[in-house]
XYZ file of C-alpha atoms in Angstrom:
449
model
C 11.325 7.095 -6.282
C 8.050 7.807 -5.066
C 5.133 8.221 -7.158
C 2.222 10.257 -7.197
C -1.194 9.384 -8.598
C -3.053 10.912 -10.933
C -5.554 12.860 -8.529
C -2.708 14.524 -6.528
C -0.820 15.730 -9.313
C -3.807 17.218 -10.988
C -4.768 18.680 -7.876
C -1.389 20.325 -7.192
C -0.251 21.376 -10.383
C -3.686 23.186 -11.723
C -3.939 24.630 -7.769
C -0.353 26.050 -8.717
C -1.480 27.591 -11.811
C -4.285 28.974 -10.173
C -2.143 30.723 -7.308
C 0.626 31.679 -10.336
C -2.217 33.359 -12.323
C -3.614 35.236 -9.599
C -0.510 36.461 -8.099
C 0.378 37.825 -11.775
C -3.178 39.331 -11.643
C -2.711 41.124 -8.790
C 0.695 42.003 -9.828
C -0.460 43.766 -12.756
C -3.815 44.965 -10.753
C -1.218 46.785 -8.642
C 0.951 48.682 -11.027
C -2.327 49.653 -12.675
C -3.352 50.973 -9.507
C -0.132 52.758 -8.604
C -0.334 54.331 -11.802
C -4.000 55.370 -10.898
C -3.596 56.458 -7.501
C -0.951 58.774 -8.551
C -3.148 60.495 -11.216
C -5.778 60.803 -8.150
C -3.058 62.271 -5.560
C -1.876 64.457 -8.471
C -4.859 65.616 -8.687
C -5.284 66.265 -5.574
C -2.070 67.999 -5.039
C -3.134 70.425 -8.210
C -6.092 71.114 -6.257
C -5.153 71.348 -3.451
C -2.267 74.093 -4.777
C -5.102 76.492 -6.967
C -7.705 76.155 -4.333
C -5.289 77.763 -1.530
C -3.214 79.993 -3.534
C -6.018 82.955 -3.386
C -6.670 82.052 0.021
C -2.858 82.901 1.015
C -2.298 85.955 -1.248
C -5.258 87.801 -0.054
C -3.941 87.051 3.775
C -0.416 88.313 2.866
C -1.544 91.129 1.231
C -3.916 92.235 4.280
C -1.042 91.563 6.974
C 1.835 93.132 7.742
C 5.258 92.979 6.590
C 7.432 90.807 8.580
C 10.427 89.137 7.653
C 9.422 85.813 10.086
C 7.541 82.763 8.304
C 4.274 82.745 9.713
C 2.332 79.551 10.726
C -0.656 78.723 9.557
C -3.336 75.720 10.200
C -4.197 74.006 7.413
C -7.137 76.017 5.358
C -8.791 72.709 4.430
C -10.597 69.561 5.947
C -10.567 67.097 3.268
C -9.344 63.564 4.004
C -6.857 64.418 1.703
C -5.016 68.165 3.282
C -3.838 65.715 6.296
C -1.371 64.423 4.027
C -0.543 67.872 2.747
C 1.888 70.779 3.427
C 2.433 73.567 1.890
C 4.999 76.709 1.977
C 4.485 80.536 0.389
C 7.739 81.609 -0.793
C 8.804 84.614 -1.938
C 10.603 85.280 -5.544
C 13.937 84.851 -3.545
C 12.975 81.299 -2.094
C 12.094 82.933 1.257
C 9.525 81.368 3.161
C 6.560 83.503 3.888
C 3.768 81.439 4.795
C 4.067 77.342 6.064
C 1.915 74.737 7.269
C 1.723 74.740 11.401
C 3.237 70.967 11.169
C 6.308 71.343 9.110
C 9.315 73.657 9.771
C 10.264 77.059 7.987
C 13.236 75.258 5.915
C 12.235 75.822 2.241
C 11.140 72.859 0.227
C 13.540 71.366 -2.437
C 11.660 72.308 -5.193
C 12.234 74.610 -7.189
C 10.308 78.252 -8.108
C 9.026 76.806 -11.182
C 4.723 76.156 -11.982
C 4.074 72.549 -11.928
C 5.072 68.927 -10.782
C 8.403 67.993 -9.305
C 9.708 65.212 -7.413
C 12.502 63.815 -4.766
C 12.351 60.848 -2.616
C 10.427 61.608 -0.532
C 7.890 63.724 -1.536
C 5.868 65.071 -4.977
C 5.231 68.852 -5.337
C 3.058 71.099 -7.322
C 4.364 75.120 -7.549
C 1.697 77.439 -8.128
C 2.878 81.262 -9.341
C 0.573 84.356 -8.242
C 1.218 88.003 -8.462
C 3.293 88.389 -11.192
C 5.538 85.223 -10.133
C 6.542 87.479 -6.965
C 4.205 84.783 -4.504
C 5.253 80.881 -4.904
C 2.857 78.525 -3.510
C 4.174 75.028 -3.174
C 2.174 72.402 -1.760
C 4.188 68.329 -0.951
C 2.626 65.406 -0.595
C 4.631 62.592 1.199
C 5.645 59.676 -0.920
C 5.433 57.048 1.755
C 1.688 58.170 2.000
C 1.478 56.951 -1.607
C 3.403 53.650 -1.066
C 1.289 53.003 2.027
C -1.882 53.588 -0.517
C -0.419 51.379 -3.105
C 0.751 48.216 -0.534
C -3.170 48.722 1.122
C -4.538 48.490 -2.118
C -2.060 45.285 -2.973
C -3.114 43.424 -0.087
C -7.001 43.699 -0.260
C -6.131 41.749 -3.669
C -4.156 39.445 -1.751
C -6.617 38.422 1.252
C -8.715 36.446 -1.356
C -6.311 33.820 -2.251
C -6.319 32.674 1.369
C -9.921 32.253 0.800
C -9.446 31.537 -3.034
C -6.604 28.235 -2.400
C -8.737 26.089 -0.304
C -11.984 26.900 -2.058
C -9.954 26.072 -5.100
C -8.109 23.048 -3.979
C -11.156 21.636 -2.869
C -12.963 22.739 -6.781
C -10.485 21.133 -8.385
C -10.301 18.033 -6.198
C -13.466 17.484 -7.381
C -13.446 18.258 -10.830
C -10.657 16.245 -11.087
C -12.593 12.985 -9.076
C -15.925 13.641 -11.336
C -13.486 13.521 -14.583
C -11.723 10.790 -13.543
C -14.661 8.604 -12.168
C -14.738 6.770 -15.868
C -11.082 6.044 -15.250
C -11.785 4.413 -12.323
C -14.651 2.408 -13.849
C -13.500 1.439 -16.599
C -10.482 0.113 -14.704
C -12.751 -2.035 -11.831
C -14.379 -3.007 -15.621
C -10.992 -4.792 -16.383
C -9.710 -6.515 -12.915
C -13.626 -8.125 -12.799
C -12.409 -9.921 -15.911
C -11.075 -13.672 -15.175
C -11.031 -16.776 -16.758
C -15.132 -16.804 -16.194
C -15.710 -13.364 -17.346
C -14.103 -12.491 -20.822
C -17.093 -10.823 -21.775
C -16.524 -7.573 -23.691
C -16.179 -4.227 -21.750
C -19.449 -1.822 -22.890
C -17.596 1.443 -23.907
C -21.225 3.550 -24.506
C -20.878 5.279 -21.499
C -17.253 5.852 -21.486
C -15.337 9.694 -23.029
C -14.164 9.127 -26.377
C -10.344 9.633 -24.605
C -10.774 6.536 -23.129
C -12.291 4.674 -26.312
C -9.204 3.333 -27.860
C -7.785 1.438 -24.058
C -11.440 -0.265 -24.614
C -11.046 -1.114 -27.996
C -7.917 -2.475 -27.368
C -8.886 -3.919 -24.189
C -11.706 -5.782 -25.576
C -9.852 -7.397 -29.099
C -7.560 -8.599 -26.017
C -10.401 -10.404 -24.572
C -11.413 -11.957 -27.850
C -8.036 -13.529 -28.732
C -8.005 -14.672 -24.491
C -11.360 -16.043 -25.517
C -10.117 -17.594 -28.369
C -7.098 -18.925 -26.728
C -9.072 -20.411 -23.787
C -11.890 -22.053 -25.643
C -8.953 -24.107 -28.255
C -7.384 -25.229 -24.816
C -10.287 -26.092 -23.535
C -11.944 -28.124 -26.513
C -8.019 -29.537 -26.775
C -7.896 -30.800 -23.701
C -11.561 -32.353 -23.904
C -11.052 -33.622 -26.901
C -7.683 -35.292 -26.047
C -8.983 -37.010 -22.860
C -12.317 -37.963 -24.759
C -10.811 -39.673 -27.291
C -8.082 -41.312 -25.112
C -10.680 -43.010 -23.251
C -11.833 -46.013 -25.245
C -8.342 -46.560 -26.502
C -7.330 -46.700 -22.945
C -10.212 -48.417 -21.942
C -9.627 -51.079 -24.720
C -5.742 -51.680 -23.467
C -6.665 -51.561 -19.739
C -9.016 -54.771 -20.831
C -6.506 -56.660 -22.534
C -3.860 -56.374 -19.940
C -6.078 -57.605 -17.458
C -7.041 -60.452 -20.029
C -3.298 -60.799 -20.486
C -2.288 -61.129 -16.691
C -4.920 -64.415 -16.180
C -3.055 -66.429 -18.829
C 0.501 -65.515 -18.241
C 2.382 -68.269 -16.451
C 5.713 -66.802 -15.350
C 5.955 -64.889 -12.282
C 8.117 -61.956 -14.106
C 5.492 -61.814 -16.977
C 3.338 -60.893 -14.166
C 4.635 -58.649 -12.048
C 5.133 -56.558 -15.669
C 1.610 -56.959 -16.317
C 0.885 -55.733 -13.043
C 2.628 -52.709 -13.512
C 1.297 -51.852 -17.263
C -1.968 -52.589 -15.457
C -1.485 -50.004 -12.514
C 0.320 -47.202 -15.434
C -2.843 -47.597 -17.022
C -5.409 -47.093 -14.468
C -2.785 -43.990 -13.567
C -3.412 -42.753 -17.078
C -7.134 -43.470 -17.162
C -6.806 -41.276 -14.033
C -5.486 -38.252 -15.381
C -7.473 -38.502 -18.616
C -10.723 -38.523 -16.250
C -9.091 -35.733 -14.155
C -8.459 -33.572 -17.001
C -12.380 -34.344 -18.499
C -13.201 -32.971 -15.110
C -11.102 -30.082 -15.398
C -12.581 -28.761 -19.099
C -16.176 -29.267 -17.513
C -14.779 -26.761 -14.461
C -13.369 -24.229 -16.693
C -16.460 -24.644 -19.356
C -18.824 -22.127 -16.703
C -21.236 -24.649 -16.043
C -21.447 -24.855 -12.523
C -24.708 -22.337 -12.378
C -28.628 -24.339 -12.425
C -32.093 -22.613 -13.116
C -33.707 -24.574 -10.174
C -32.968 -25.037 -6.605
C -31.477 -28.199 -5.908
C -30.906 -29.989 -3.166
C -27.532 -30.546 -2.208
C -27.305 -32.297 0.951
C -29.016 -34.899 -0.532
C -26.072 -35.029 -3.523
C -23.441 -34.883 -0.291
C -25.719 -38.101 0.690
C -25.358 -40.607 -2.554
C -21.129 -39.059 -2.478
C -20.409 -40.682 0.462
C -22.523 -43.785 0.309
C -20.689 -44.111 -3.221
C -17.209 -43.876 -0.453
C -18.386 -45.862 2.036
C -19.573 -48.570 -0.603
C -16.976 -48.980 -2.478
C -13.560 -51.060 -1.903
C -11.076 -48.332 -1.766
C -12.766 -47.258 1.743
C -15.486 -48.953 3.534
C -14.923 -48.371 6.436
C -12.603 -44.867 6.482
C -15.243 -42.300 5.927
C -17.025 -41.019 9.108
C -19.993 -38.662 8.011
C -21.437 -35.882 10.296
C -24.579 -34.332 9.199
C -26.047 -31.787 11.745
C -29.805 -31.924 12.691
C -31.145 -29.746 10.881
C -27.967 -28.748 8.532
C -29.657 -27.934 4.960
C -27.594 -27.435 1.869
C -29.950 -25.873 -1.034
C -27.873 -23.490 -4.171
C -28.680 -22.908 -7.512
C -25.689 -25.079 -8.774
C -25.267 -27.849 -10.688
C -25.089 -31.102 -9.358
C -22.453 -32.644 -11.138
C -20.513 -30.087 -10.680
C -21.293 -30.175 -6.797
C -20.284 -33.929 -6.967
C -17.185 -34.212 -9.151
C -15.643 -30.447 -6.234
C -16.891 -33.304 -3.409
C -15.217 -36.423 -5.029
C -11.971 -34.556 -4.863
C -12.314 -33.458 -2.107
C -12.828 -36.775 -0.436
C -10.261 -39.078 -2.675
C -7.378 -36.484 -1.397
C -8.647 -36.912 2.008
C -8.285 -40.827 1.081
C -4.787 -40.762 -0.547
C -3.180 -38.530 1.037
C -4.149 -39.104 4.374
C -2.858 -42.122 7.279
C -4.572 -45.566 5.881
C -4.835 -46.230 9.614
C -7.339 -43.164 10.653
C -10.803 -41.958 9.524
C -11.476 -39.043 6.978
C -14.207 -37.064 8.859
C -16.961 -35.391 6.211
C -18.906 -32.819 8.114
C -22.082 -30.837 7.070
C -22.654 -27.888 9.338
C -25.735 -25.633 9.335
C -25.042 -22.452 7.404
C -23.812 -24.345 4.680
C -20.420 -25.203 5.451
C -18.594 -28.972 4.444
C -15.645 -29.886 6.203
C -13.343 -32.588 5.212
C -10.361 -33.520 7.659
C -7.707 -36.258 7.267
C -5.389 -37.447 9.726
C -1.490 -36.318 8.505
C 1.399 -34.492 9.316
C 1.303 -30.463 9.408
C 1.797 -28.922 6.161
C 3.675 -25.590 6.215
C 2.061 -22.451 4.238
C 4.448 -23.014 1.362
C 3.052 -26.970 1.064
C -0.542 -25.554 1.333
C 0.115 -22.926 -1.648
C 1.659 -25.608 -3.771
C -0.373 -28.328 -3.717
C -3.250 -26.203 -5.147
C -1.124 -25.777 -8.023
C -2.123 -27.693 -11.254
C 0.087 -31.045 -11.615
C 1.285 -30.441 -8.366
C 1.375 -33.722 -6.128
C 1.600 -34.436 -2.436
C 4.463 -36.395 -1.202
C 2.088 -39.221 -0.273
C 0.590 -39.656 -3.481
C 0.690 -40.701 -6.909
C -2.702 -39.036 -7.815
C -2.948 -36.562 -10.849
C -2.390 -33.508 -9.270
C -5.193 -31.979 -10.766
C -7.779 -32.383 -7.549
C -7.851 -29.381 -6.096
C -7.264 -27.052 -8.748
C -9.992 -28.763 -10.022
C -11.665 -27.918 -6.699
C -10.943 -24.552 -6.809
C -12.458 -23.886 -10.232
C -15.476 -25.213 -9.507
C -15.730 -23.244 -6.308
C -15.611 -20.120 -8.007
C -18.512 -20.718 -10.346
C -20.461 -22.339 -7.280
C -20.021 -19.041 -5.362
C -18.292 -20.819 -2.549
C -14.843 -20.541 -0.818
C -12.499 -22.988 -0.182
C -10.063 -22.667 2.343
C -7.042 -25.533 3.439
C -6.097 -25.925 7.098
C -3.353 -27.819 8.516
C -3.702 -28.776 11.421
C -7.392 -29.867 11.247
C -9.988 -27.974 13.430
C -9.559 -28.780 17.068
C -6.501 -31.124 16.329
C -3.049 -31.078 16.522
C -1.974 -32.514 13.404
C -3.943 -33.380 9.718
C -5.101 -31.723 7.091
C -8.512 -29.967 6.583
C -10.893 -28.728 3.554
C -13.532 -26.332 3.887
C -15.882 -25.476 1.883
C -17.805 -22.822 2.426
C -20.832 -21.675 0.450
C -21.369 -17.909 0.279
C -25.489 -17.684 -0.559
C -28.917 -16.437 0.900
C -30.275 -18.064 3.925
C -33.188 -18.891 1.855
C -30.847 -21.233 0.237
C -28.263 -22.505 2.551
C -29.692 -24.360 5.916
């Protein structure tokens, strides 16, 4: 079932109500002005009746007998007489006198003084001469209805004026009431794993106080929550290190004085579970620093220079001297705000996937653009979207390795505080197979080279 949001439905139902109020308005306005314009045309008609009785008496009594209903044109010139007839009867019904546009058949009413009333028209009998001379004067109904439906539509022609003028009211009423909604809701999807902060509620309407109170003791116990898994997991992997440290020693001690072959090859492998171990322990240091906020520096520092001691560090050291092929464009600059460290431990990664995960037989290419862009392409085979999408999840492992599985969330982290994107591209730019990181930093000019 479709849904609505909050705007539309506002809009139509109080635009409704609107149309529904006005429509009984003018629904009342019009039976109050039936009501009235019938006193008026009564009044009128009574008029209308005393104002031309004299008139016709003194004429019949100054003409001459005659037995045939004379006509006569109509003795007034108000607006109003062109809706009026009238007939002089005599005190048998006869008619004597009639208005030139009606025939000589007698009204219905009847020979009596005052109002009466048929279908189709309202009368008012005047008596003269000793009740020998009726004068009767009709006015037409439909002349009334006509009056009243006139009068019912010139109330009516503002509400096609009045619904868009009040759609469009209401539409914004309703956005200028709802604009703390709207904030207070962009307030709550900034909030991340970074940003727990507490959401100010000193601008906000008191409706919308409680969602912020309740919003914000949420934060605290997510803040809570974090900062115990964060200071468990540093903990942990702090105080595993010198343990493992002290074991890793005394294997390695152990292997040069063990004589059999078996004995060995055991030793070998406690030795290797270890250095896995001591791995992961460093891994998950690394990760605690990422999600501690601290990637952020007061200064300017130069990282291209950082990008510089990383891969000598590579290129120096036995797992690849000669596997690491470093681009630097002339005059590629790479200067942020950010914290060193943190810039080295997001490059490390970066480069010891590249290592493990990529064919021992072909170089890892580390690239420095200008604009402040590092790319970092292995040789391997095409990874599909899902493989991409995985592999960035924490613990998850690539088929070729043994590592940790904690690189490039790591990575990622560490990205986000850095202001910087990182995007994963298989195949590599310009290839047709491998794997490819970029990392792309999103700051002023002034900064990035």
């Amino acid at each position: 079932m479709k849904r609505y949001g909050m705007t539309r439905r506002l809009i139509l139902s109080l635009t409704a109500t609107l149309i529904a109020f006005w429509l009984i308005a003018v629904t009342a306005g019009v039976l109050v002005m039936q009501d009235e314009f019938g006193e008026i045309f009564d009044s009128s008609l009574k008029e209308t009746a005393e104002r031309l009785t004299p008139l016709v008496v003194d004429d019949i009594l100054q003409s001459k007998t005659t037995t045939v209903p004379r006509r006569l044109q109509n003795l007034t010139a108000s607006p109003e007489s062109s809706y009026l007839t009238y007939q002089v009867r005599d005190a048998e019904g006869g008619v004597i006198l009639h208005s030139e546009d009606i025939p000589p058949t007698p009204f219905a009413a009847p020979l009596k003084r005052g109002f009466w009333e048929n279908d189709a028209s309202r009368f008012y009998t005047v008596q003269a001469v000793n009740d020998t001379i009726f004068v009767q004067v009709a006015d037409d109904n439909a002349h009334r209805e006509e009056a009243a439906i006139e009068g019912g539509l010139a109330l009516l022609l503002p509400l096609l004026v009045l619904i868009p003028v009040g759609i469009f009211v209401v539409w914004l009423v309703v956005r200028l009431s709802l604009r703390p909604v709207n904030e207070l809701r962009e307030a709550i999807a900034s909030k991340d794993g970074g940003n727990l902060a507490p959401i100010a509620s000193i601008a906000l309407p008191r409706e919308l106080q409680p969602i912020v109170h309740s919003v914000n003791r949420l934060l605290a116990r997510l803040r809570s929550t974090l900062a115990a898994e964060r200071e468990f997991t540093a903990n942990s992997a702090h105080e595993l290190r010198t343990p493992l440290a002290g074991a890793l020693a005394q294997t390695q001690l152990l292997k040069k004085h063990v004589r059999s072959e078996e004995a060995k090859s055991r030793t070998v492998h406690i030795e290797q579970s270890l250095q896995e171990l001591s791995g992961l322990v460093e891994k998950l240091m690394q990760l605690a620093r990422a999600e501690a906020g601290l990637g952020s520096a007061d200064e300017v520092v130069d990282l291209a220079k950082v990008l510089d001691v990383v891969v000598g560090d590579f290129q120096r050291a036995s797992i690849a001297p000669d596997r690491i092929n470093y681009v630097r464009d002339a005059g590629a600059k790479l200067k942020r705000r950010i914290n060193e460290d943190i810039f080295a431990i997001a490059l490390r990664n970066l480069i010891e996937n590249a290592l493990h995960h990529g064919n021992q037989n072909e170089p890892v290419l580390v690239h420095l653009e200008r604009g402040g862009k590092i790319r970092i392409a292995n040789g391997s085979p095409i990874l599909g979207k899902e493989e991409i999408v995985r592999i960035q999840k924490r613990f998850s492992r690539g088929e070729t390795s043994r590592g940790s599985g904690l690189g490039l969330a790591i990575v990622i982290a560490l990205a986000a505080q850095m202001n910087a994107t990182l995007n994963l591209l298989s195949p590599a730019t310009g290839r047709s197979d491998g794997f490819e990181a970029v990392l792309t930093f999103n700051g002023d000019r002034e900064e990035v080279g």
